[in-house]
Short mmCIF file of C-alpha atoms in Angstrom, two decimals:
data_model
loop_
_atom_site.label_atom_id
_atom_site.label_comp_id
_atom_site.label_asym_id
_atom_site.label_seq_id
_atom_site.Cartn_x
_atom_site.Cartn_y
_atom_site.Cartn_z
CA MET A 1 36.04 55.99 12.06
CA LYS A 2 38.41 53.31 13.29
CA ASN A 3 36.07 52.45 16.19
CA THR A 4 33.14 52.11 13.79
CA ILE A 5 35.07 49.65 11.61
CA LEU A 6 36.07 47.62 14.65
CA LYS A 7 32.46 47.45 15.84
CA ASN A 8 31.32 46.23 12.44
CA ILE A 9 33.98 43.53 12.42
CA VAL A 10 32.86 42.38 15.87
CA TRP A 11 29.22 42.18 14.82
CA LEU A 12 29.88 40.46 11.48
CA PRO A 13 30.21 36.89 12.85
CA LEU A 14 27.01 37.31 14.88
CA LEU A 15 25.14 38.54 11.82
CA ILE A 16 26.33 35.53 9.83
CA LEU A 17 25.23 33.14 12.58
CA LEU A 18 21.78 34.77 12.76
CA ILE A 19 21.31 34.46 9.00
CA VAL A 20 22.35 30.80 8.96
CA HIS A 21 20.16 30.08 12.00
CA GLY A 22 17.21 31.86 10.36
CA GLU A 23 17.56 29.75 7.22
CA ALA A 24 17.57 26.59 9.34
CA ARG A 25 14.50 27.71 11.31
CA GLN A 26 12.66 28.59 8.12
CA SER A 27 13.42 25.15 6.73
CA GLY A 28 12.26 23.47 9.92
CA ASP A 29 8.94 25.38 10.05
CA ARG A 30 7.60 23.93 6.82
CA SER A 31 4.57 21.69 7.03
CA GLN A 32 4.96 17.94 6.66
CA SER A 33 2.89 17.89 3.46
CA ASN A 34 5.08 20.52 1.84
CA LEU A 35 8.19 18.62 2.84
CA THR A 36 6.86 15.53 1.10
CA VAL A 37 6.35 17.37 -2.18
CA GLU A 38 9.66 19.23 -1.94
CA TRP A 39 11.41 15.94 -1.14
CA VAL A 40 10.44 14.50 -4.51
CA ARG A 41 11.14 17.76 -6.34
CA HIS A 42 14.58 17.75 -4.73
CA PHE A 43 15.31 14.41 -6.39
CA SER A 44 13.60 15.23 -9.67
CA SER A 45 15.97 18.08 -10.53
CA SER A 46 19.55 18.75 -9.57
CA ASP A 47 19.09 22.50 -10.00
CA ASP A 48 18.37 22.97 -6.29
CA LEU A 49 21.39 21.01 -5.16
CA THR A 50 24.82 22.43 -4.48
CA GLY A 51 28.15 20.80 -5.18
CA GLY A 52 29.59 21.93 -1.85
CA PRO A 53 29.11 24.28 1.10
CA GLY A 54 27.02 27.40 0.46
CA PHE A 55 28.25 31.01 0.62
CA PHE A 56 27.51 31.59 4.30
CA GLU A 57 28.95 28.22 5.23
CA LYS A 58 32.18 29.06 3.38
CA LEU A 59 32.34 32.50 5.02
CA TYR A 60 31.75 31.00 8.45
CA ARG A 61 34.55 28.47 7.89
CA PHE A 62 36.88 31.21 6.63
CA ILE A 63 36.37 33.35 9.73
CA PHE A 64 36.18 30.70 12.47
CA GLY A 65 37.90 27.72 10.88
CA TYR A 66 36.05 24.41 10.55
CA GLU A 67 35.85 21.41 12.79
CA TYR A 68 33.39 18.56 12.56
CA SER A 69 31.24 18.31 15.64
CA GLY A 70 28.72 15.50 15.77
CA LEU A 71 25.60 15.43 13.62
CA ARG A 72 24.29 18.42 11.71
CA ARG A 73 21.64 17.04 9.33
CA PRO A 74 21.49 13.24 9.60
CA PHE A 75 19.58 11.70 6.72
CA ALA A 76 20.01 7.91 6.73
CA VAL A 77 21.37 5.35 9.18
CA TRP A 78 22.66 1.77 9.17
CA THR A 79 23.73 -0.42 12.07
CA LYS A 80 24.76 -4.02 12.44
CA ASP A 81 24.70 -4.59 16.18
CA GLY A 82 23.27 -1.43 17.72
CA GLU A 83 26.70 -0.36 18.98
CA GLU A 84 28.36 0.94 15.83
CA PHE A 85 26.44 3.10 13.36
CA TRP A 86 27.02 4.63 9.95
CA ILE A 87 25.08 7.82 9.31
CA LEU A 88 24.79 9.88 6.12
CA ASP A 89 24.95 13.47 7.31
CA GLN A 90 23.95 16.00 4.65
CA GLY A 91 24.91 18.91 6.90
CA THR A 92 28.61 18.00 6.94
CA GLN A 93 28.37 16.23 3.57
CA THR A 94 30.15 13.20 4.99
CA PRO A 95 29.31 9.68 6.14
CA ILE A 96 29.80 9.47 9.91
CA ASN A 97 30.93 6.40 11.80
CA VAL A 98 29.54 6.46 15.35
CA ASP A 99 30.81 4.24 18.16
CA ILE A 100 28.17 4.44 20.90
CA SER A 101 30.31 2.78 23.56
CA GLU A 102 33.15 5.28 23.03
CA GLY A 103 31.00 8.24 22.08
CA ASN A 104 33.13 8.91 19.00
CA PHE A 105 31.90 10.59 15.81
CA ASN A 106 34.29 9.87 12.95
CA HIS A 107 33.59 11.90 9.79
CA VAL A 108 34.89 10.05 6.73
CA LEU A 109 35.89 11.92 3.57
CA GLY A 110 36.23 10.41 0.13
CA PRO A 111 39.41 10.15 -1.96
CA GLU A 112 41.46 13.36 -1.87
CA GLY A 113 39.13 14.91 0.69
CA THR A 114 35.98 14.55 -1.40
CA TYR A 115 32.68 15.73 0.08
CA PHE A 116 29.30 14.20 -0.80
CA PRO A 117 26.71 16.96 -1.42
CA SER A 118 23.52 14.87 -1.66
CA MET A 119 23.81 11.51 0.08
CA VAL A 120 20.48 9.68 0.21
CA SER A 121 20.53 6.01 1.18
CA LEU A 122 22.86 3.18 2.19
CA CYS A 123 22.88 -0.60 2.49
CA SER A 124 25.21 -3.45 3.43
CA ILE A 125 26.53 -5.92 0.85
CA SER A 126 28.93 -7.84 3.13
CA ASP A 127 30.19 -7.91 6.73
CA ASP A 128 32.57 -5.02 6.10
CA GLU A 129 31.19 -3.21 3.04
CA LEU A 130 28.46 -0.60 2.70
CA LEU A 131 27.13 1.17 -0.37
CA PHE A 132 25.62 4.65 -0.40
CA THR A 133 24.11 6.85 -3.11
CA ASP A 134 24.73 10.49 -3.93
CA SER A 135 22.04 11.88 -6.23
CA TRP A 136 23.99 15.03 -7.16
CA LEU A 137 27.19 13.18 -8.04
CA LYS A 138 25.10 10.48 -9.78
CA ARG A 139 27.18 7.78 -8.16
CA ILE A 140 27.23 4.89 -5.75
CA PHE A 141 30.15 4.77 -3.33
CA LEU A 142 31.54 1.86 -1.31
CA ILE A 143 32.67 2.15 2.31
CA ASN A 144 35.04 -0.38 3.84
CA THR A 145 33.85 -0.34 7.44
CA LYS A 146 37.13 -1.78 8.75
CA THR A 147 39.56 0.61 7.06
CA LYS A 148 37.08 3.52 6.88
CA ALA A 149 38.08 4.01 3.22
CA ILE A 150 35.64 5.17 0.53
CA ARG A 151 35.87 4.48 -3.20
CA LYS A 152 33.65 4.90 -6.23
CA PHE A 153 31.51 1.85 -6.98
CA LYS A 154 29.28 2.97 -9.89
CA ASP A 155 28.83 6.25 -11.76
CA ASN A 156 26.65 7.69 -14.54
CA LEU A 157 23.38 6.86 -12.78
CA ASP A 158 20.40 9.18 -13.20
CA GLN A 159 19.97 10.66 -9.72
CA PRO A 160 20.33 7.49 -7.64
CA THR A 161 18.40 7.62 -4.37
CA GLY A 162 17.20 4.47 -2.59
CA ILE A 163 19.47 1.42 -2.58
CA ALA A 164 19.08 -2.13 -1.24
CA TYR A 165 20.90 -5.45 -1.50
CA ASN A 166 19.22 -8.73 -2.41
CA SER A 167 21.23 -11.37 -0.55
CA LYS A 168 19.24 -14.12 -2.26
CA THR A 169 20.28 -13.19 -5.81
CA LYS A 170 23.45 -11.22 -4.92
CA GLU A 171 22.07 -8.17 -6.72
CA ILE A 172 21.91 -4.48 -5.87
CA TRP A 173 18.73 -2.53 -6.58
CA VAL A 174 18.96 1.26 -6.87
CA ALA A 175 16.23 3.77 -7.69
CA GLU A 176 17.11 6.11 -10.57
CA THR A 177 14.59 8.71 -9.58
CA ALA A 178 14.95 11.07 -12.56
CA SER A 179 14.55 8.16 -15.02
CA HIS A 180 11.57 6.69 -13.12
CA ARG A 181 13.05 3.20 -12.98
CA ILE A 182 15.07 0.77 -10.88
CA ALA A 183 18.55 -0.32 -11.99
CA VAL A 184 19.64 -3.82 -10.96
CA LEU A 185 23.43 -4.26 -10.59
CA ASP A 186 25.77 -7.14 -9.86
CA LEU A 187 28.43 -6.97 -7.15
CA LYS A 188 30.95 -5.50 -9.62
CA GLY A 189 28.68 -2.56 -10.40
CA ASN A 190 27.56 -3.78 -13.83
CA ILE A 191 23.95 -3.07 -14.77
CA LYS A 192 22.11 -6.34 -15.40
CA ARG A 193 18.65 -4.98 -16.20
CA TYR A 194 16.13 -2.23 -15.51
CA VAL A 195 12.75 -2.53 -13.83
CA GLY A 196 9.91 -0.17 -14.74
CA LYS A 197 9.41 3.05 -16.68
CA ARG A 198 7.48 6.26 -16.16
CA GLY A 199 3.74 5.84 -15.77
CA ASP A 200 1.02 5.03 -13.26
CA GLY A 201 0.31 1.42 -14.22
CA ASP A 202 1.44 -1.69 -12.39
CA GLY A 203 5.22 -1.90 -12.48
CA GLU A 204 5.55 1.74 -13.61
CA PHE A 205 6.92 4.60 -11.52
CA ASN A 206 6.62 8.31 -10.98
CA PHE A 207 9.75 9.39 -9.07
CA PRO A 208 10.62 6.19 -7.16
CA THR A 209 12.76 6.93 -4.11
CA PHE A 210 13.38 4.42 -1.35
CA LEU A 211 13.20 0.64 -1.45
CA TRP A 212 13.58 -2.37 0.81
CA ILE A 213 14.34 -6.05 0.14
CA ASP A 214 13.34 -8.68 2.70
CA LYS A 215 15.11 -11.99 3.45
CA ASN A 216 13.01 -13.80 0.84
CA GLY A 217 14.13 -11.42 -1.92
CA THR A 218 10.82 -9.57 -2.19
CA VAL A 219 11.35 -5.93 -3.20
CA TYR A 220 9.27 -3.01 -1.87
CA VAL A 221 9.57 0.29 -3.78
CA VAL A 222 8.28 3.69 -2.66
CA ASP A 223 6.62 5.08 -5.80
CA SER A 224 6.51 8.62 -4.45
CA MET A 225 4.41 10.66 -6.87
CA ASN A 226 2.06 7.79 -7.60
CA PHE A 227 1.46 7.82 -3.82
CA ARG A 228 1.92 4.10 -3.32
CA VAL A 229 4.30 1.25 -2.53
CA GLN A 230 4.83 -1.42 -5.18
CA ILE A 231 6.01 -4.97 -4.52
CA PHE A 232 8.13 -7.10 -6.88
CA ASP A 233 9.77 -10.50 -6.85
CA SER A 234 13.54 -10.92 -7.17
CA GLY A 235 13.31 -11.03 -10.96
CA GLY A 236 11.45 -7.72 -11.16
CA LYS A 237 7.99 -9.16 -11.75
CA PHE A 238 5.20 -6.99 -10.34
CA LEU A 239 3.33 -8.72 -7.50
CA SER A 240 1.08 -6.19 -5.82
CA LYS A 241 0.75 -2.64 -4.51
CA PHE A 242 -0.84 -0.71 -1.70
CA ARG A 243 -1.78 2.89 -1.11
CA SER A 244 -4.01 5.12 0.94
CA GLU A 245 -7.19 6.38 -0.67
CA GLU A 246 -6.53 9.81 0.83
CA ARG A 247 -4.03 12.17 -0.85
#
């Protein structure tokens, strides 16, 4: 009886690893088209998101302890000079500062050891400040790249996903995916105006996700479930759009 219990204890960690590995393989075997649809569904409802590590992850950490080790599920990246990188890693639920020359991976937690369950996008607003979104927490956070400190920048957003900074107007554009609109903020985090509403017309959105702002202040928005990219000027005026005829 005692030997049987000992054998089961020995095999338990292996069983846990196989289950976790199987879940990862199953996730990785999905087709690209399915991933695209699930991507938008993931942002459209917070029901599928977790506020922290799952059951098997918690059990694994309880048995083996937990140490960060490189990248687990990198999702977004920013770099200034190609030597130092900031990566949003959804697997560890932390932003990671990577120094290529030193080979160091520095996982950065929020205030009081806060984790970030659904980080999506990040952008630079100054030489030593980055912003990133967390759609589950409904917040934007600010990273000081010199001190490696993180603080809350803006909360009460409706599933913020893509974020970009307009250096021409000193404004921050963030996609509120669940509200099908873009919120435009000043550098203090105050909302100045909204761009768009739900629909399929020009200047309307159906689950907007990522966006980009060029040096001239032109804004490009991925309008995911309208299967197109829309282009706006700095004031939010619709300029044009493009899409593929194939869906």
